[in-house]
Structure formats: C-alpha cells, structure tokens
Amino acid sequence: MEIKSVVVIGAGTMGSGIAQWFAQQNVLTYLCDNNPNQTETALKKIHESWSILCKKSKISTDQVDQYSQNIKTCTLDSIPHESDLIIEAIIENLEIKKNLFKSLDQKVSSHSIFASNTSSFPIGKIGDELSDGRKKKFVGLHFFNPATLMKLVEIVQSKDSSLQICQQLYQWFDSHGKKPALCSDSPGFIVNRVARSFYGEPLRIAGRYDEEKIKEIDQILKTVGDFKMGPFELMDLIGVEVNYSVTCSVWESYNKSPRFSPHSLQKELVDRGYFGRKTKKGFYQYE
Amino acid sequence: MSKWIVDLSPTNKAAKEKFLSDHPNDFILMDLTCFDPEDFYSRFPQLKGVCSTLFSKNGKCEAHFREDQAGGIHALKENGFEATITTIITPGFVVARTLSTIINEAFYSLEDKIATAEDIDRAMCFGVNYPYGPFEWAQGREQLVVWLLETLLAKTNDERYRPSPRLLK
C-alpha cells in the first residue's frame, strides 16, 4: 500500500497531531476544519513545534522545510478528491460523523480509504450509511495523544471492513515507526477496555477517600510495578470526569458487567466538581 | 534481630498453611501474593511478615511486618528483593491485585477475539506506556493469577474477579 496523500478532518488536538505526524512521514497532508480560524491556529502550532524541534537540533532545517511543504489546509468544500486516506478527528457526535462520511462518500474517489479516530462509537455504526464499496474501505484508526509521540495506532476492523486493507494499513504504519494493533469493532477497542482495571482496582483498594492511602497506592505502582504514573495522578491529569465517563460508557456497552463497574469514590469526586488538575482539586490538591 | 525463615515459594494455600503449621515457634516471612494476608496473620502468630514478590520484574516488592521490620527488610534483601513497606495488606497487595485484573481482562479480550495476545500487549505498552504487556506479565504466572482472583472473589463476593475461562485453561 502506498499513502501519498491524506486528509485529516478536524483541527483540534488529535487532528492536528495526526496531521503533523503524517507530514513528518513525507505524506502530502491536508488539514481541514469547518472553522478556518481553527485550521490556521493548528497549522501555526505545528510550525512552531517544528521550529522548537529544530532549535533543539532534533530535526534539521531541511526537514522543517520539507515538512512545511508537506502540509496544507483545505475546507470541507475543497477536499482533494483523489486522496489515498481521509481521517476524521472531529467532535464525538455519532450523527455528525455519519453525515460527514456520507457526504464525502459521494464526493471523493472510490479509491480513498475512510477512517475515524473515534474512541466512543462503533466503526460499523458510523459507516452504516456508506455505499457497499466504501464500507469495505472504512476502518477505525485510533491514535493516542500526543499523536506525534505515542506510537500506538489501533486499527479497527468493522464487520464490513476489508481485512486486506486493515493488514495493508498495519504494514504501512509499522514501516513508518508506529506500533499498530489490529482489533475488532468492540467497545473501548483494546486500550480503553483493558486499561479500565488500572483505575478500577486501585479505586477499590482505596475504598474511600484517604489521601495518604491514594499516595501510597500511586507510589507502589510506580516503584514496584514500574508504571510511569500512578492511577490517581493519571486520572487527575486526564480529568476525573473524562475517565469516569469512559468507564461508564464501557460498562454500559458491556451490559453493566461488574468487571467495568464505576466506583462510588470516582463519582463522588465528579459530583463535587473535583476533576483533577484542571480544577486544582481531584484525588490530590494542586496549588 | 530475629532469625527469619523466608518462604517466597509460589505454592498453593494448603502448602502455605502446612509450612506455617510445621514451624510453630519460628519467625516467618512469607510471600502471600495470592492469598489473604490478614486471614493468615490472624491464624498464625508465627507469621511476622508478609510480602508480594511473585510479580516483581525489577527486584522490588511490597512488604509488611508486624515485628522486627529492619530484620525482615534484611531477610528480603538476602533473597534478592528490595522491600517497599506498605500498610495495604489486601490479597495481591497493590501491584499484583491491580495486575491480576488487567491480565484477566486481557484474557477476556482474547476470548472475545478482540485482538491477538501480541497486539493486546503492544497496545498496552505503546498506547498507555505500560512497562510490560498483560500477557508478558502473566507468562508462567497464570496459575498465580487464578489463585489471586479466586481469593478476591471469595473475599468480596464480587463477580468482577471471576477468572476468564481462557485464563483457567
């Protein structure tokens, strides 16, 4: 498989990170958003990031020039019709995503692969109104933040996605320094499902709010378990309410299996508005 | 300092109980990763310290002592482990208890054909920076994970600890 050009729709944190990474692979990359100001702001940040990397001698000036030539902006009306890959990284709203792909399906070449960066919705549901030919070329490509640094891409195969295309994407990402993982179209894919216990079990060990105990659990998981961050400091960083919402979503998707059930301590914090670092109060207090 | 007898063996509950019964007057430090340390403390006064070494990949372990902490730390050091003193003495302590549920979920995912074991390991290492993938962690320790999950299931009566049929195999 060759990917010579890619369109990334959605110039938020994920979309701009994904676009920056593709530009760094010498793929002609179009960053697109329905708000042109957002696209310009994202592009400026990408250039600033390359400039900082260059100052730190992580990349050369030639690379900055090349990467800069690789990235362009476009609008939804001016999306290049012959792109090899179109990745959606817009707001997590099922109807908006479905409508976007439905309208693109009619506009762009049948050759283009469509992908969603969703973490919440089944790929099959997002693509259920696409033409039969396109459904085979519709997959999930779930990147992790920051997309330029985090190596994992979950390649999600829906019941309609072509296995051959998924395998070709796997090889392509593998040969470009990412660590792809192929998974089926199920709630939470791999990471958001398996990682639930990293939060759920320490919450049960703590039982109720006790800052000393929470500190001890974080410390032990880092020192003895070799984890880079403890679960409570990580929840504070991600956002306690964000983590709680993912847990509830996975729990409901798996018919309220006790393996995923949310913990009352987390709900208590969310109800009190203790969302973590962003509110200066979470499992820990921040000045 | 007391003369410690150290048992770090990955044996079953009955073997642990027999070992303690055979040493009624000794000063014992025992790895109780898979069982309930509080229950053992209450039944065996000769048990002076408990620890969890069975999932350690870096030579560090969790330990709790009710007597002669300095001697217990030294005894662990002589057995190749650096002790992190904990007040939390639940089955699995902190690390193994957390890991056992992550590993169990990875086995459920495998059973549901979500992905291959290799891709699940890769996803957890490169998506959320885990030091090891769940299957890499479980390698050779599957029976220990089952014992620990069964202990937690019996203690809490919470179905979240029900071992995956794939793990039981």
PDB file of N, CA and C in Angstrom, chain B residues 89-131:
ATOM      1  N   ILE B  89      -2.486  -4.443  53.105  1.00  0.00           N
ATOM      2  CA  ILE B  89      -2.222  -5.880  53.046  1.00  0.00           C
ATOM      3  C   ILE B  89      -3.457  -6.666  52.595  1.00  0.00           C
ATOM      4  N   THR B  90      -3.971  -6.225  51.473  1.00  0.00           N
ATOM      5  CA  THR B  90      -5.091  -6.911  50.827  1.00  0.00           C
ATOM      6  C   THR B  90      -4.528  -8.080  50.001  1.00  0.00           C
ATOM      7  N   PRO B  91      -5.343  -9.083  49.628  1.00  0.00           N
ATOM      8  CA  PRO B  91      -4.830 -10.119  48.713  1.00  0.00           C
ATOM      9  C   PRO B  91      -4.236  -9.475  47.457  1.00  0.00           C
ATOM     10  N   GLY B  92      -3.025  -9.890  47.099  1.00  0.00           N
ATOM     11  CA  GLY B  92      -2.341  -9.318  45.931  1.00  0.00           C
ATOM     12  C   GLY B  92      -1.643  -8.008  46.243  1.00  0.00           C
ATOM     13  N   PHE B  93      -1.794  -7.530  47.470  1.00  0.00           N
ATOM     14  CA  PHE B  93      -1.259  -6.220  47.834  1.00  0.00           C
ATOM     15  C   PHE B  93      -1.744  -5.200  46.794  1.00  0.00           C
ATOM     16  N   VAL B  94      -0.888  -4.299  46.317  1.00  0.00           N
ATOM     17  CA  VAL B  94      -1.372  -3.300  45.344  1.00  0.00           C
ATOM     18  C   VAL B  94      -1.050  -3.741  43.910  1.00  0.00           C
ATOM     19  N   VAL B  95       0.200  -4.115  43.685  1.00  0.00           N
ATOM     20  CA  VAL B  95       0.635  -4.362  42.300  1.00  0.00           C
ATOM     21  C   VAL B  95      -0.025  -5.616  41.730  1.00  0.00           C
ATOM     22  N   ALA B  96       0.094  -6.738  42.426  1.00  0.00           N
ATOM     23  CA  ALA B  96      -0.447  -7.983  41.865  1.00  0.00           C
ATOM     24  C   ALA B  96      -1.969  -7.932  41.769  1.00  0.00           C
ATOM     25  N   ARG B  97      -2.606  -7.247  42.735  1.00  0.00           N
ATOM     26  CA  ARG B  97      -4.076  -7.152  42.680  1.00  0.00           C
ATOM     27  C   ARG B  97      -4.494  -6.356  41.435  1.00  0.00           C
ATOM     28  N   THR B  98      -3.802  -5.257  41.184  1.00  0.00           N
ATOM     29  CA  THR B  98      -4.131  -4.445  40.004  1.00  0.00           C
ATOM     30  C   THR B  98      -3.792  -5.218  38.731  1.00  0.00           C
ATOM     31  N   LEU B  99      -2.610  -5.814  38.715  1.00  0.00           N
ATOM     32  CA  LEU B  99      -2.193  -6.554  37.506  1.00  0.00           C
ATOM     33  C   LEU B  99      -3.107  -7.734  37.211  1.00  0.00           C
ATOM     34  N   SER B 100      -3.546  -8.432  38.261  1.00  0.00           N
ATOM     35  CA  SER B 100      -4.349  -9.635  38.017  1.00  0.00           C
ATOM     36  C   SER B 100      -5.650  -9.278  37.297  1.00  0.00           C
ATOM     37  N   THR B 101      -6.219  -8.103  37.622  1.00  0.00           N
ATOM     38  CA  THR B 101      -7.478  -7.730  36.949  1.00  0.00           C
ATOM     39  C   THR B 101      -7.200  -7.246  35.523  1.00  0.00           C
ATOM     40  N   ILE B 102      -6.053  -6.617  35.316  1.00  0.00           N
ATOM     41  CA  ILE B 102      -5.672  -6.207  33.943  1.00  0.00           C
ATOM     42  C   ILE B 102      -5.442  -7.466  33.100  1.00  0.00           C
ATOM     43  N   ILE B 103      -4.724  -8.416  33.670  1.00  0.00           N
ATOM     44  CA  ILE B 103      -4.419  -9.668  32.951  1.00  0.00           C
ATOM     45  C   ILE B 103      -5.720 -10.428  32.655  1.00  0.00           C
ATOM     46  N   ASN B 104      -6.607 -10.480  33.641  1.00  0.00           N
ATOM     47  CA  ASN B 104      -7.883 -11.182  33.445  1.00  0.00           C
ATOM     48  C   ASN B 104      -8.666 -10.553  32.291  1.00  0.00           C
ATOM     49  N   GLU B 105      -8.686  -9.214  32.246  1.00  0.00           N
ATOM     50  CA  GLU B 105      -9.421  -8.534  31.172  1.00  0.00           C
ATOM     51  C   GLU B 105      -8.767  -8.804  29.815  1.00  0.00           C
ATOM     52  N   ALA B 106      -7.447  -8.880  29.807  1.00  0.00           N
ATOM     53  CA  ALA B 106      -6.739  -9.195  28.551  1.00  0.00           C
ATOM     54  C   ALA B 106      -7.135 -10.595  28.070  1.00  0.00           C
ATOM     55  N   PHE B 107      -7.272 -11.534  29.010  1.00  0.00           N
ATOM     56  CA  PHE B 107      -7.697 -12.885  28.626  1.00  0.00           C
ATOM     57  C   PHE B 107      -9.156 -12.893  28.139  1.00  0.00           C
ATOM     58  N   TYR B 108     -10.017 -12.106  28.811  1.00  0.00           N
ATOM     59  CA  TYR B 108     -11.402 -11.997  28.319  1.00  0.00           C
ATOM     60  C   TYR B 108     -11.412 -11.415  26.897  1.00  0.00           C
ATOM     61  N   SER B 109     -10.550 -10.430  26.650  1.00  0.00           N
ATOM     62  CA  SER B 109     -10.491  -9.795  25.321  1.00  0.00           C
ATOM     63  C   SER B 109     -10.038 -10.807  24.272  1.00  0.00           C
ATOM     64  N   LEU B 110      -9.096 -11.636  24.665  1.00  0.00           N
ATOM     65  CA  LEU B 110      -8.599 -12.669  23.749  1.00  0.00           C
ATOM     66  C   LEU B 110      -9.726 -13.661  23.439  1.00  0.00           C
ATOM     67  N   GLU B 111     -10.448 -14.007  24.490  1.00  0.00           N
ATOM     68  CA  GLU B 111     -11.565 -14.935  24.344  1.00  0.00           C
ATOM     69  C   GLU B 111     -12.643 -14.351  23.421  1.00  0.00           C
ATOM     70  N   ASP B 112     -12.855 -13.037  23.517  1.00  0.00           N
ATOM     71  CA  ASP B 112     -13.852 -12.359  22.665  1.00  0.00           C
ATOM     72  C   ASP B 112     -13.305 -12.072  21.266  1.00  0.00           C
ATOM     73  N   LYS B 113     -12.078 -12.521  21.002  1.00  0.00           N
ATOM     74  CA  LYS B 113     -11.425 -12.324  19.703  1.00  0.00           C
ATOM     75  C   LYS B 113     -11.312 -10.833  19.323  1.00  0.00           C
ATOM     76  N   ILE B 114     -11.011 -10.017  20.326  1.00  0.00           N
ATOM     77  CA  ILE B 114     -10.824  -8.582  20.086  1.00  0.00           C
ATOM     78  C   ILE B 114      -9.529  -8.360  19.312  1.00  0.00           C
ATOM     79  N   ALA B 115      -8.501  -9.102  19.681  1.00  0.00           N
ATOM     80  CA  ALA B 115      -7.191  -8.942  19.039  1.00  0.00           C
ATOM     81  C   ALA B 115      -6.324 -10.131  19.444  1.00  0.00           C
ATOM     82  N   THR B 116      -5.159 -10.229  18.844  1.00  0.00           N
ATOM     83  CA  THR B 116      -4.232 -11.292  19.253  1.00  0.00           C
ATOM     84  C   THR B 116      -3.543 -10.873  20.555  1.00  0.00           C
ATOM     85  N   ALA B 117      -2.962 -11.848  21.252  1.00  0.00           N
ATOM     86  CA  ALA B 117      -2.251 -11.536  22.505  1.00  0.00           C
ATOM     87  C   ALA B 117      -1.103 -10.562  22.220  1.00  0.00           C
ATOM     88  N   GLU B 118      -0.437 -10.764  21.095  1.00  0.00           N
ATOM     89  CA  GLU B 118       0.691  -9.897  20.736  1.00  0.00           C
ATOM     90  C   GLU B 118       0.220  -8.445  20.535  1.00  0.00           C
ATOM     91  N   ASP B 119      -0.915  -8.282  19.854  1.00  0.00           N
ATOM     92  CA  ASP B 119      -1.422  -6.924  19.617  1.00  0.00           C
ATOM     93  C   ASP B 119      -1.962  -6.291  20.903  1.00  0.00           C
ATOM     94  N   ILE B 120      -2.526  -7.110  21.793  1.00  0.00           N
ATOM     95  CA  ILE B 120      -3.005  -6.561  23.078  1.00  0.00           C
ATOM     96  C   ILE B 120      -1.802  -6.060  23.894  1.00  0.00           C
ATOM     97  N   ASP B 121      -0.750  -6.866  23.946  1.00  0.00           N
ATOM     98  CA  ASP B 121       0.467  -6.443  24.665  1.00  0.00           C
ATOM     99  C   ASP B 121       1.031  -5.152  24.065  1.00  0.00           C
ATOM    100  N   ARG B 122       1.091  -5.147  22.750  1.00  0.00           N
ATOM    101  CA  ARG B 122       1.649  -3.987  22.046  1.00  0.00           C
ATOM    102  C   ARG B 122       0.807  -2.732  22.328  1.00  0.00           C
ATOM    103  N   ALA B 123      -0.510  -2.899  22.293  1.00  0.00           N
ATOM    104  CA  ALA B 123      -1.403  -1.757  22.519  1.00  0.00           C
ATOM    105  C   ALA B 123      -1.196  -1.171  23.915  1.00  0.00           C
ATOM    106  N   MET B 124      -1.064  -2.042  24.927  1.00  0.00           N
ATOM    107  CA  MET B 124      -0.946  -1.536  26.290  1.00  0.00           C
ATOM    108  C   MET B 124       0.433  -0.895  26.531  1.00  0.00           C
ATOM    109  N   CYS B 125       1.445  -1.417  25.876  1.00  0.00           N
ATOM    110  CA  CYS B 125       2.793  -0.835  26.059  1.00  0.00           C
ATOM    111  C   CYS B 125       2.935   0.494  25.321  1.00  0.00           C
ATOM    112  N   PHE B 126       2.379   0.562  24.111  1.00  0.00           N
ATOM    113  CA  PHE B 126       2.615   1.756  23.302  1.00  0.00           C
ATOM    114  C   PHE B 126       1.458   2.751  23.310  1.00  0.00           C
ATOM    115  N   GLY B 127       0.296   2.346  23.861  1.00  0.00           N
ATOM    116  CA  GLY B 127      -0.843   3.263  23.941  1.00  0.00           C
ATOM    117  C   GLY B 127      -0.933   3.937  25.296  1.00  0.00           C
ATOM    118  N   VAL B 128      -0.567   3.190  26.364  1.00  0.00           N
ATOM    119  CA  VAL B 128      -0.653   3.763  27.707  1.00  0.00           C
ATOM    120  C   VAL B 128       0.640   3.540  28.512  1.00  0.00           C
ATOM    121  N   ASN B 129       1.716   3.253  27.769  1.00  0.00           N
ATOM    122  CA  ASN B 129       3.049   3.197  28.398  1.00  0.00           C
ATOM    123  C   ASN B 129       3.203   2.178  29.521  1.00  0.00           C
ATOM    124  N   TYR B 130       2.478   1.047  29.461  1.00  0.00           N
ATOM    125  CA  TYR B 130       2.699   0.025  30.477  1.00  0.00           C
ATOM    126  C   TYR B 130       4.108  -0.532  30.296  1.00  0.00           C
ATOM    127  N   PRO B 131       4.774  -0.853  31.402  1.00  0.00           N
ATOM    128  CA  PRO B 131       6.140  -1.381  31.260  1.00  0.00           C
ATOM    129  C   PRO B 131       6.175  -2.742  30.562  1.00  0.00           C
TER     130      PRO B 131
END
